[in-house]
Amino acid sequence: MSDEYLDSMKDDFASTVERFEKDLSTVRTGRASPTMLNSVQVLVATYGASMPLNQLATVTAPDARLLVVNPWDKGTIADIEKGIVMANLGLNPANDGQIIRVPIPALTQERRKEMVRQVRKMVEDARIRARKVRREYMDMYKELETEKEISEDDLKRYEGVIQKATDDCVAKLDELAKAKEAEVLEG
């Protein structure tokens, strides 16, 4: 039974890392990436609803400084363009009636430093989530020991396993953050 908790804990740590990777994909580097527009929500007048951009169009990056948005329904092109502007990504889309071109401006050194600060805040939030998972499972095993379902020696062993899993998760988060910081600074 308590080993099932360990499997669940590993899944929780893996989801913490996955969420952090997803968060990192929204941070702009100097290069164009279709994931930059993942957070864009588009209010589509004809559908009367707000939808994610990736449900309305294909986003490609034909070169390092350009994104091309190809709407499936050409009637939504103005709504998509407005959605990109409203997302406050610092991008200025231009449409030609068929596709939307989104030039990616070069990042200034000041903007790069701001993005590094953003990455550091994201990694700290992810570390907090990892520590929360550790605390949750430590408490769970202490409760099992209190209820005499596991021995005190088992509790110590499980605490060691939990701490090692936490350390591994935090190391992975730090590694991802360091790589993203380098990518932002190199641009």
Coordinates of N, CA, C and O in Angstrom, one line a residue:
M1 N 0.8 -1.2 0.0 CA 0.0 0.0 0.0 C 0.9 1.3 0.0 O 0.7 2.2 -0.8
S2 N 1.9 1.3 0.9 CA 2.7 2.5 1.0 C 3.6 2.7 -0.3 O 4.0 3.8 -0.6
D3 N 3.9 1.6 -1.0 CA 4.6 1.7 -2.2 C 3.8 2.3 -3.3 O 4.3 2.9 -4.2
E4 N 2.5 2.1 -3.3 CA 1.6 2.8 -4.2 C 1.7 4.3 -4.0 O 1.6 5.0 -5.0
Y5 N 1.9 4.7 -2.8 CA 2.0 6.2 -2.6 C 3.3 6.7 -3.2 O 3.3 7.8 -3.7
L6 N 4.4 5.9 -3.2 CA 5.6 6.3 -3.9 C 5.4 6.4 -5.4 O 5.9 7.4 -6.0
D7 N 4.7 5.5 -6.0 CA 4.4 5.7 -7.4 C 3.6 6.9 -7.7 O 3.8 7.7 -8.7
S8 N 2.6 7.2 -6.9 CA 1.8 8.4 -7.0 C 2.7 9.7 -6.8 O 2.5 10.7 -7.5
M9 N 3.6 9.6 -5.9 CA 4.5 10.7 -5.6 C 5.4 11.0 -6.9 O 5.5 12.1 -7.3
K10 N 5.9 9.9 -7.5 CA 6.7 10.1 -8.7 C 5.9 10.7 -9.8 O 6.4 11.6 -10.5
D11 N 4.6 10.4 -9.9 CA 3.8 11.0 -10.9 C 3.6 12.5 -10.6 O 3.6 13.3 -11.5
D12 N 3.4 12.8 -9.3 CA 3.2 14.2 -8.9 C 4.5 15.0 -9.3 O 4.4 16.1 -9.7
F13 N 5.7 14.5 -9.0 CA 6.9 15.2 -9.3 C 7.0 15.3 -10.8 O 7.4 16.4 -11.3
A14 N 6.7 14.3 -11.6 CA 6.8 14.3 -13.0 C 5.8 15.4 -13.6 O 6.2 16.1 -14.5
S15 N 4.6 15.5 -13.0 CA 3.7 16.5 -13.5 C 4.2 17.9 -13.1 O 3.9 18.9 -13.9
T16 N 4.9 18.1 -12.0 CA 5.5 19.4 -11.6 C 6.5 19.8 -12.7 O 6.5 20.9 -13.2
V17 N 7.3 18.8 -13.1 CA 8.3 19.1 -14.2 C 7.7 19.4 -15.5 O 8.0 20.4 -16.2
E18 N 6.6 18.6 -15.9 CA 5.9 18.9 -17.1 C 5.3 20.3 -17.1 O 5.4 21.0 -18.1
R19 N 4.7 20.6 -16.0 CA 4.0 22.0 -15.9 C 5.1 23.1 -16.1 O 4.9 24.1 -16.8
F20 N 6.3 22.9 -15.5 CA 7.3 23.9 -15.6 C 7.8 24.0 -17.0 O 8.0 25.1 -17.5
E21 N 8.0 22.8 -17.7 CA 8.4 22.8 -19.1 C 7.4 23.6 -20.0 O 7.7 24.4 -20.8
K22 N 6.1 23.4 -19.7 CA 5.0 24.1 -20.4 C 5.1 25.6 -20.1 O 5.0 26.4 -21.1
D23 N 5.3 26.0 -18.9 CA 5.5 27.4 -18.5 C 6.7 28.0 -19.3 O 6.6 29.1 -19.8
L24 N 7.8 27.2 -19.3 CA 9.0 27.8 -20.0 C 8.8 28.0 -21.5 O 9.4 28.9 -22.0
S25 N 7.9 27.2 -22.1 CA 7.7 27.3 -23.5 C 7.1 28.6 -23.9 O 7.1 29.1 -25.0
T26 N 6.4 29.3 -22.9 CA 5.8 30.6 -23.2 C 6.8 31.7 -23.1 O 6.5 32.8 -23.5
V27 N 8.0 31.5 -22.5 CA 9.0 32.5 -22.4 C 9.7 32.7 -23.8 O 10.2 31.8 -24.4
R28 N 9.6 34.0 -24.2 CA 10.2 34.3 -25.5 C 11.7 34.3 -25.5 O 12.3 34.9 -24.7
T29 N 12.3 33.7 -26.5 CA 13.7 33.8 -26.7 C 13.9 34.7 -28.0 O 12.9 35.2 -28.5
G30 N 15.0 34.8 -28.5 CA 15.2 35.6 -29.7 C 14.7 34.9 -30.9 O 14.5 35.6 -32.0
R31 N 14.4 33.6 -30.9 CA 14.0 32.9 -32.1 C 12.5 32.6 -32.0 O 11.9 32.5 -31.0
A32 N 11.9 32.6 -33.2 CA 10.5 32.3 -33.4 C 10.2 30.9 -33.1 O 10.9 30.0 -33.5
S33 N 9.1 30.6 -32.3 CA 8.7 29.3 -32.0 C 7.2 29.3 -32.0 O 6.6 30.2 -31.3
P34 N 6.5 28.3 -32.6 CA 5.1 28.3 -32.6 C 4.5 28.3 -31.2 O 3.4 28.7 -30.9
T35 N 5.2 27.7 -30.2 CA 4.7 27.7 -28.8 C 4.6 29.0 -28.2 O 3.9 29.2 -27.2
M36 N 5.2 30.0 -28.8 CA 5.1 31.4 -28.3 C 3.6 31.9 -28.2 O 3.3 32.7 -27.4
L37 N 2.8 31.3 -29.1 CA 1.4 31.8 -29.2 C 0.5 30.8 -28.6 O -0.8 31.0 -28.7
N38 N 1.0 29.8 -27.8 CA 0.1 28.9 -27.1 C -0.9 29.5 -26.1 O -2.0 29.0 -25.9
S39 N -0.5 30.6 -25.5 CA -1.3 31.3 -24.5 C -2.3 32.2 -25.1 O -3.2 32.8 -24.4
V40 N -2.3 32.4 -26.4 CA -3.2 33.4 -27.1 C -4.6 32.8 -27.1 O -4.9 31.7 -27.6
Q41 N -5.6 33.6 -26.6 CA -7.0 33.3 -26.6 C -7.6 34.3 -27.7 O -7.3 35.5 -27.7
V42 N -8.5 33.7 -28.5 CA -9.1 34.6 -29.6 C -10.6 34.6 -29.3 O -11.3 33.5 -29.2
L43 N -11.2 35.8 -29.2 CA -12.6 36.0 -29.1 C -13.1 36.0 -30.6 O -12.9 36.9 -31.3
V44 N -13.8 34.9 -30.9 CA -14.3 34.7 -32.3 C -15.8 35.2 -32.4 O -16.6 34.6 -31.8
A45 N -16.0 36.3 -33.1 CA -17.3 36.9 -33.1 C -18.3 35.9 -33.8 O -19.5 35.8 -33.3
T46 N -17.9 35.2 -34.8 CA -18.8 34.3 -35.5 C -19.2 33.1 -34.7 O -20.3 32.6 -34.9
Y47 N -18.4 32.7 -33.8 CA -18.7 31.5 -33.0 C -19.2 32.0 -31.6 O -19.8 31.2 -30.9
G48 N -19.0 33.3 -31.3 CA -19.5 33.8 -30.0 C -18.8 33.2 -28.8 O -19.4 33.1 -27.7
A49 N -17.5 32.8 -29.0 CA -16.8 32.2 -27.9 C -15.3 32.6 -28.0 O -14.8 33.0 -29.0
S50 N -14.6 32.5 -26.9 CA -13.2 32.6 -26.8 C -12.5 31.3 -26.9 O -12.9 30.3 -26.3
M51 N -11.6 31.2 -27.9 CA -10.9 29.9 -28.1 C -9.4 30.0 -28.2 O -8.9 31.1 -28.5
P52 N -8.7 29.0 -27.8 CA -7.2 29.0 -28.0 C -6.9 29.1 -29.5 O -7.6 28.5 -30.3
L53 N -5.8 29.9 -29.8 CA -5.4 30.0 -31.2 C -5.2 28.7 -31.9 O -5.5 28.6 -33.0
N54 N -4.6 27.7 -31.2 CA -4.2 26.5 -31.8 C -5.5 25.7 -32.2 O -5.3 24.7 -32.9
Q55 N -6.7 26.1 -31.8 CA -7.9 25.5 -32.3 C -8.5 26.2 -33.5 O -9.5 25.7 -34.1
L56 N -7.9 27.3 -33.9 CA -8.4 28.1 -35.0 C -7.4 28.1 -36.2 O -7.8 28.5 -37.3
A57 N -6.2 27.8 -36.0 CA -5.2 28.0 -37.0 C -3.9 27.1 -36.8 O -3.7 26.6 -35.7
T58 N -3.1 27.0 -37.9 CA -1.9 26.4 -37.8 C -0.8 27.5 -37.6 O -0.8 28.5 -38.4
V59 N 0.1 27.3 -36.7 CA 1.2 28.2 -36.5 C 2.5 27.6 -36.9 O 2.8 26.5 -36.4
T60 N 3.3 28.2 -37.8 CA 4.6 27.7 -38.2 C 5.6 28.8 -38.0 O 5.3 30.0 -38.0
A61 N 6.9 28.3 -38.0 CA 8.0 29.3 -37.9 C 8.9 29.0 -39.1 O 9.9 28.2 -39.0
P62 N 8.7 29.7 -40.2 CA 9.5 29.4 -41.4 C 11.0 29.8 -41.3 O 11.8 29.3 -41.9
D63 N 11.2 30.8 -40.4 CA 12.6 31.2 -40.1 C 12.7 31.7 -38.7 O 11.7 31.8 -38.0
A64 N 13.9 32.1 -38.3 CA 14.1 32.5 -36.9 C 13.4 33.7 -36.4 O 13.3 34.0 -35.2
R65 N 13.0 34.6 -37.3 CA 12.4 35.9 -36.9 C 10.9 36.0 -37.4 O 10.4 37.2 -37.5
L66 N 10.2 34.9 -37.8 CA 8.9 35.1 -38.3 C 8.0 33.9 -37.9 O 8.5 32.7 -38.0
L67 N 6.8 34.2 -37.5 CA 5.8 33.2 -37.3 C 4.7 33.4 -38.3 O 4.4 34.6 -38.7
V68 N 4.2 32.3 -38.9 CA 3.1 32.4 -39.8 C 1.9 31.7 -39.3 O 2.0 30.5 -38.9
V69 N 0.7 32.4 -39.2 CA -0.5 31.9 -38.7 C -1.4 31.7 -39.9 O -1.8 32.7 -40.5
N70 N -1.8 30.4 -40.1 CA -2.7 30.1 -41.2 C -4.1 29.7 -40.7 O -4.2 28.5 -40.3
P71 N -5.0 30.6 -40.7 CA -6.4 30.2 -40.1 C -7.1 29.2 -41.0 O -7.0 29.2 -42.2
W72 N -7.8 28.3 -40.3 CA -8.6 27.3 -41.1 C -9.8 28.0 -41.7 O -10.2 27.6 -42.8
D73 N -10.4 28.9 -41.0 CA -11.5 29.6 -41.5 C -11.1 31.1 -41.7 O -10.8 31.8 -40.8
K74 N -11.0 31.5 -43.0 CA -10.4 32.8 -43.3 C -11.3 33.9 -42.7 O -10.8 35.1 -42.6
G75 N -12.5 33.7 -42.3 CA -13.4 34.7 -41.7 C -12.9 35.0 -40.3 O -13.4 36.0 -39.8
T76 N -12.1 34.2 -39.7 CA -11.6 34.5 -38.3 C -10.3 35.3 -38.3 O -9.8 35.6 -37.2
I77 N -9.8 35.6 -39.5 CA -8.4 36.2 -39.6 C -8.3 37.5 -38.7 O -7.3 37.7 -38.0
A78 N -9.3 38.4 -38.8 CA -9.2 39.6 -38.0 C -9.3 39.4 -36.5 O -8.6 40.0 -35.8
D79 N -10.1 38.4 -36.1 CA -10.3 38.0 -34.7 C -8.9 37.5 -34.2 O -8.5 37.8 -33.1
I80 N -8.3 36.7 -35.0 CA -7.0 36.1 -34.6 C -5.9 37.2 -34.5 O -5.2 37.2 -33.5
E81 N -5.9 38.1 -35.4 CA -4.9 39.2 -35.4 C -5.2 40.0 -34.1 O -4.2 40.3 -33.4
K82 N -6.4 40.3 -33.8 CA -6.7 41.1 -32.6 C -6.3 40.3 -31.3 O -5.8 40.8 -30.4
G83 N -6.6 39.0 -31.3 CA -6.2 38.1 -30.2 C -4.7 38.1 -29.9 O -4.3 38.2 -28.8
I84 N -3.9 38.1 -31.0 CA -2.4 38.2 -30.8 C -2.0 39.5 -30.2 O -1.2 39.5 -29.3
V85 N -2.6 40.6 -30.7 CA -2.3 41.9 -30.1 C -2.7 42.0 -28.7 O -2.0 42.5 -27.8
M86 N -3.9 41.5 -28.4 CA -4.5 41.6 -27.0 C -3.7 40.7 -26.0 O -3.8 40.9 -24.8
A87 N -2.9 39.7 -26.5 CA -2.2 38.8 -25.6 C -1.0 39.5 -24.9 O -0.4 38.9 -24.1
N88 N -0.7 40.7 -25.3 CA 0.4 41.5 -24.7 C 1.8 40.8 -24.8 O 2.5 40.7 -23.8
L89 N 2.1 40.2 -25.9 CA 3.3 39.5 -26.1 C 4.4 40.4 -26.8 O 5.5 40.0 -27.0
G90 N 4.0 41.7 -27.1 CA 4.9 42.6 -27.7 C 5.1 42.3 -29.2 O 6.1 42.6 -29.8
L91 N 4.1 41.7 -29.8 CA 4.2 41.3 -31.2 C 3.2 42.1 -32.0 O 2.1 42.4 -31.5
N92 N 3.6 42.4 -33.3 CA 2.7 43.2 -34.1 C 2.4 42.4 -35.4 O 3.1 42.4 -36.4
P93 N 1.2 41.7 -35.4 CA 0.9 40.8 -36.5 C 0.4 41.7 -37.7 O -0.1 42.8 -37.5
A94 N 0.5 41.1 -38.9 CA 0.0 41.8 -40.1 C -0.6 40.7 -41.0 O 0.0 39.6 -41.2
N95 N -1.8 40.9 -41.5 CA -2.5 39.9 -42.3 C -2.6 40.4 -43.7 O -2.7 41.6 -44.0
D96 N -2.6 39.5 -44.7 CA -2.8 39.8 -46.1 C -4.1 39.3 -46.6 O -4.2 39.1 -47.8
G97 N -5.0 38.9 -45.7 CA -6.3 38.4 -46.1 C -6.3 36.9 -46.2 O -7.4 36.3 -46.1
Q98 N -5.1 36.2 -46.2 CA -5.0 34.8 -46.3 C -4.3 34.2 -45.0 O -4.8 33.2 -44.4
I99 N -3.2 34.8 -44.7 CA -2.4 34.4 -43.5 C -2.0 35.6 -42.7 O -2.1 36.8 -43.2
I100 N -1.5 35.3 -41.5 CA -1.1 36.4 -40.6 C 0.4 36.2 -40.4 O 0.9 35.1 -40.0
R101 N 1.2 37.2 -40.7 CA 2.7 37.1 -40.5 C 2.9 37.9 -39.2 O 2.5 39.0 -39.0
V102 N 3.7 37.2 -38.3 CA 4.0 37.8 -37.0 C 5.6 37.9 -36.9 O 6.2 36.9 -36.6
P103 N 6.1 39.1 -37.2 CA 7.6 39.2 -37.1 C 8.0 39.2 -35.6 O 7.3 39.8 -34.8
I104 N 9.1 38.6 -35.4 CA 9.6 38.5 -34.0 C 10.7 39.5 -33.9 O 11.8 39.3 -34.5
P105 N 10.5 40.6 -33.1 CA 11.6 41.6 -33.0 C 12.8 41.0 -32.2 O 12.6 40.2 -31.3
A106 N 13.9 41.5 -32.5 CA 15.1 41.1 -31.7 C 14.9 41.6 -30.3 O 14.4 42.7 -30.0
L107 N 15.4 40.9 -29.3 CA 15.3 41.3 -27.9 C 16.4 42.2 -27.5 O 17.6 42.0 -27.9
T108 N 16.1 43.2 -26.7 CA 17.1 44.1 -26.2 C 17.8 43.4 -25.0 O 17.2 42.5 -24.4
Q109 N 18.9 43.9 -24.6 CA 19.6 43.3 -23.5 C 18.8 43.4 -22.2 O 18.7 42.5 -21.4
E110 N 18.1 44.6 -22.1 CA 17.3 44.8 -20.9 C 16.1 43.8 -20.9 O 15.7 43.3 -19.8
R111 N 15.5 43.6 -22.0 CA 14.4 42.7 -22.1 C 14.8 41.2 -21.8 O 14.1 40.5 -21.2
R112 N 16.0 40.9 -22.3 CA 16.6 39.6 -22.0 C 16.7 39.4 -20.5 O 16.4 38.3 -20.0
K113 N 17.3 40.4 -19.8 CA 17.4 40.3 -18.4 C 16.1 40.2 -17.7 O 16.0 39.4 -16.7
E114 N 15.1 40.9 -18.2 CA 13.7 40.8 -17.6 C 13.2 39.4 -17.8 O 12.6 38.8 -16.9
M115 N 13.5 38.8 -18.9 CA 13.0 37.4 -19.2 C 13.7 36.4 -18.3 O 13.1 35.4 -17.8
V116 N 15.0 36.6 -18.0 CA 15.7 35.7 -17.1 C 15.1 35.8 -15.7 O 15.0 34.8 -15.1
R117 N 14.8 37.0 -15.3 CA 14.1 37.2 -14.0 C 12.8 36.4 -14.0 O 12.4 35.8 -13.0
Q118 N 12.1 36.5 -15.1 CA 10.8 35.8 -15.2 C 11.0 34.2 -15.1 O 10.3 33.5 -14.4
V119 N 12.1 33.7 -15.7 CA 12.4 32.3 -15.7 C 12.8 31.9 -14.2 O 12.3 30.9 -13.7
R120 N 13.5 32.8 -13.6 CA 13.9 32.5 -12.2 C 12.7 32.5 -11.2 O 12.6 31.7 -10.3
K121 N 11.7 33.3 -11.5 CA 10.5 33.3 -10.7 C 9.7 32.0 -11.0 O 9.2 31.4 -10.1
M122 N 9.7 31.6 -12.3 CA 9.0 30.4 -12.6 C 9.6 29.2 -12.0 O 8.9 28.3 -11.5
V123 N 10.9 29.1 -11.9 CA 11.6 28.0 -11.3 C 11.4 28.0 -9.8 O 11.2 26.9 -9.2
E124 N 11.3 29.1 -9.2 CA 11.1 29.2 -7.8 C 9.7 28.7 -7.5 O 9.4 27.9 -6.5
D125 N 8.7 29.1 -8.3 CA 7.3 28.6 -8.1 C 7.3 27.1 -8.3 O 6.6 26.4 -7.5
A126 N 8.0 26.5 -9.3 CA 8.0 25.1 -9.5 C 8.7 24.4 -8.3 O 8.3 23.3 -7.9
R127 N 9.8 25.0 -7.7 CA 10.4 24.4 -6.6 C 9.4 24.3 -5.4 O 9.4 23.4 -4.6
I128 N 8.6 25.4 -5.2 CA 7.6 25.4 -4.2 C 6.6 24.3 -4.4 O 6.2 23.6 -3.4
R129 N 6.2 24.1 -5.6 CA 5.3 23.0 -5.9 C 5.9 21.6 -5.5 O 5.3 20.8 -5.0
A130 N 7.2 21.5 -5.8 CA 7.9 20.2 -5.5 C 8.0 20.0 -4.0 O 7.8 18.9 -3.5
R131 N 8.3 21.1 -3.3 CA 8.4 21.0 -1.8 C 7.0 20.7 -1.2 O 6.9 20.0 -0.2
K132 N 6.0 21.2 -1.9 CA 4.6 20.9 -1.4 C 4.3 19.4 -1.6 O 3.7 18.8 -0.7
V133 N 4.7 18.9 -2.7 CA 4.5 17.4 -2.9 C 5.3 16.7 -1.8 O 4.8 15.7 -1.2
R134 N 6.5 17.1 -1.6 CA 7.3 16.4 -0.5 C 6.6 16.5 0.8 O 6.5 15.4 1.5
R135 N 6.1 17.6 1.2 CA 5.5 17.8 2.5 C 4.2 16.9 2.6 O 3.9 16.3 3.6
E136 N 3.5 16.9 1.5 CA 2.2 16.1 1.4 C 2.5 14.6 1.7 O 1.9 14.0 2.5
Y137 N 3.6 14.1 1.0 CA 3.9 12.6 1.2 C 4.6 12.4 2.5 O 4.4 11.3 3.1
M138 N 5.4 13.3 3.0 CA 6.0 13.1 4.4 C 4.9 13.0 5.4 O 4.9 12.1 6.3
D139 N 3.9 13.9 5.3 CA 2.8 13.9 6.3 C 2.0 12.6 6.1 O 1.6 12.0 7.2
M140 N 1.8 12.1 4.9 CA 1.1 10.9 4.7 C 1.8 9.7 5.4 O 1.1 8.9 6.1
Y141 N 3.1 9.6 5.2 CA 3.8 8.5 5.8 C 3.9 8.7 7.3 O 3.9 7.7 8.1
K142 N 4.0 9.9 7.9 CA 4.0 10.1 9.3 C 2.6 9.6 9.9 O 2.6 9.0 11.0
E143 N 1.5 9.9 9.1 CA 0.2 9.4 9.6 C 0.1 7.9 9.6 O -0.4 7.3 10.5
L144 N 0.7 7.3 8.6 CA 0.8 5.8 8.5 C 1.5 5.2 9.7 O 1.2 4.2 10.3
E145 N 2.6 5.9 10.1 CA 3.4 5.5 11.2 C 2.7 5.7 12.5 O 2.7 4.8 13.4
T146 N 1.9 6.8 12.6 CA 1.1 7.1 13.8 C 0.0 6.0 14.0 O -0.3 5.6 15.1
E147 N -0.5 5.6 12.9 CA -1.6 4.6 12.9 C -1.0 3.2 13.0 O -1.7 2.2 12.9
K148 N 0.3 3.1 13.1 CA 1.0 1.8 13.3 C 0.9 0.9 12.0 O 1.0 -0.3 12.1
E149 N 0.7 1.5 10.9 CA 0.6 0.7 9.6 C 2.0 0.5 9.1 O 2.2 -0.5 8.3
I150 N 3.0 1.3 9.4 CA 4.4 1.1 9.1 C 5.2 1.4 10.4 O 4.8 2.1 11.3
S151 N 6.4 0.8 10.4 CA 7.3 0.9 11.6 C 8.0 2.3 11.5 O 8.0 2.9 10.4
E152 N 8.7 2.6 12.6 CA 9.5 3.8 12.6 C 10.6 3.7 11.6 O 11.0 4.7 11.0
D153 N 11.2 2.5 11.5 CA 12.3 2.3 10.6 C 11.8 2.5 9.1 O 12.5 3.1 8.3
D154 N 10.6 2.0 8.8 CA 10.0 2.2 7.5 C 9.8 3.7 7.2 O 10.1 4.1 6.1
L155 N 9.4 4.4 8.2 CA 9.1 5.8 8.1 C 10.4 6.5 7.7 O 10.4 7.3 6.7
K156 N 11.5 6.2 8.4 CA 12.8 6.8 8.1 C 13.2 6.5 6.6 O 13.7 7.3 5.9
R157 N 13.0 5.2 6.2 CA 13.4 4.8 4.9 C 12.6 5.6 3.8 O 13.1 6.1 2.9
Y158 N 11.3 5.7 4.1 CA 10.4 6.4 3.1 C 10.7 7.9 3.1 O 10.7 8.5 2.0
E159 N 11.1 8.4 4.2 CA 11.5 9.8 4.2 C 12.7 10.1 3.4 O 12.8 11.1 2.7
G160 N 13.6 9.1 3.4 CA 14.8 9.2 2.6 C 14.5 9.1 1.1 O 15.1 9.9 0.3
V161 N 13.6 8.2 0.8 CA 13.2 8.1 -0.6 C 12.5 9.3 -1.1 O 12.7 9.8 -2.2
I162 N 11.6 9.9 -0.3 CA 10.9 11.1 -0.6 C 11.9 12.3 -0.8 O 11.8 13.0 -1.8
Q163 N 12.8 12.4 0.1 CA 13.8 13.5 0.0 C 14.6 13.3 -1.3 O 14.9 14.3 -2.0
K164 N 15.0 12.1 -1.6 CA 15.8 11.9 -2.8 C 15.0 12.2 -4.1 O 15.5 12.9 -5.0
A165 N 13.8 11.8 -4.1 CA 12.9 12.2 -5.2 C 12.7 13.7 -5.4 O 12.7 14.2 -6.5
T166 N 12.6 14.3 -4.2 CA 12.4 15.8 -4.2 C 13.7 16.5 -4.8 O 13.7 17.4 -5.6
D167 N 14.9 16.0 -4.3 CA 16.1 16.5 -4.8 C 16.3 16.3 -6.3 O 16.8 17.2 -7.0
D168 N 15.9 15.2 -6.7 CA 16.0 14.9 -8.2 C 15.1 15.8 -9.0 O 15.5 16.3 -10.0
C169 N 13.9 16.0 -8.5 CA 13.0 16.9 -9.2 C 13.5 18.3 -9.2 O 13.5 19.0 -10.3
V170 N 14.0 18.8 -8.1 CA 14.5 20.2 -8.0 C 15.7 20.3 -8.9 O 15.9 21.3 -9.6
A171 N 16.6 19.3 -9.0 CA 17.7 19.3 -9.9 C 17.3 19.4 -11.3 O 17.9 20.2 -12.1
K172 N 16.3 18.7 -11.7 CA 15.8 18.7 -13.1 C 15.2 20.1 -13.4 O 15.4 20.6 -14.5
L173 N 14.4 20.7 -12.5 CA 13.9 22.0 -12.6 C 15.0 23.0 -12.8 O 14.9 23.9 -13.7
D174 N 16.0 22.9 -12.0 CA 17.2 23.9 -12.1 C 17.9 23.7 -13.4 O 18.3 24.7 -14.1
E175 N 18.0 22.5 -13.9 CA 18.7 22.2 -15.2 C 17.9 22.8 -16.3 O 18.5 23.5 -17.2
L176 N 16.6 22.6 -16.3 CA 15.7 23.2 -17.3 C 15.8 24.7 -17.3 O 15.9 25.4 -18.4
A177 N 15.8 25.3 -16.1 CA 15.8 26.8 -16.0 C 17.1 27.3 -16.5 O 17.2 28.3 -17.2
K178 N 18.2 26.7 -16.2 CA 19.5 27.1 -16.6 C 19.6 27.1 -18.1 O 20.2 28.0 -18.7
A179 N 19.1 26.0 -18.7 CA 19.1 25.9 -20.2 C 18.3 27.0 -20.8 O 18.7 27.6 -21.8
K180 N 17.1 27.3 -20.2 CA 16.3 28.4 -20.8 C 16.9 29.8 -20.6 O 16.9 30.6 -21.5
E181 N 17.6 30.0 -19.5 CA 18.3 31.2 -19.3 C 19.4 31.4 -20.3 O 19.5 32.5 -20.9
A182 N 20.1 30.4 -20.6 CA 21.2 30.5 -21.6 C 20.6 30.8 -23.0 O 21.1 31.6 -23.7
E183 N 19.5 30.1 -23.3 CA 18.8 30.3 -24.6 C 18.3 31.8 -24.7 O 18.5 32.4 -25.8
V184 N 17.8 32.3 -23.6 CA 17.3 33.7 -23.6 C 18.5 34.7 -23.8 O 18.4 35.6 -24.6
L185 N 19.5 34.4 -23.1 CA 20.7 35.4 -23.1 C 21.4 35.3 -24.5 O 22.0 36.3 -24.9
E186 N 21.5 34.1 -25.1 CA 22.1 34.0 -26.4 C 21.3 34.6 -27.5 O 21.8 35.2 -28.4
G187 N 20.0 34.2 -27.4 CA 19.0 34.7 -28.4 C 19.3 34.4 -29.7 O 19.0 34.8 -30.7

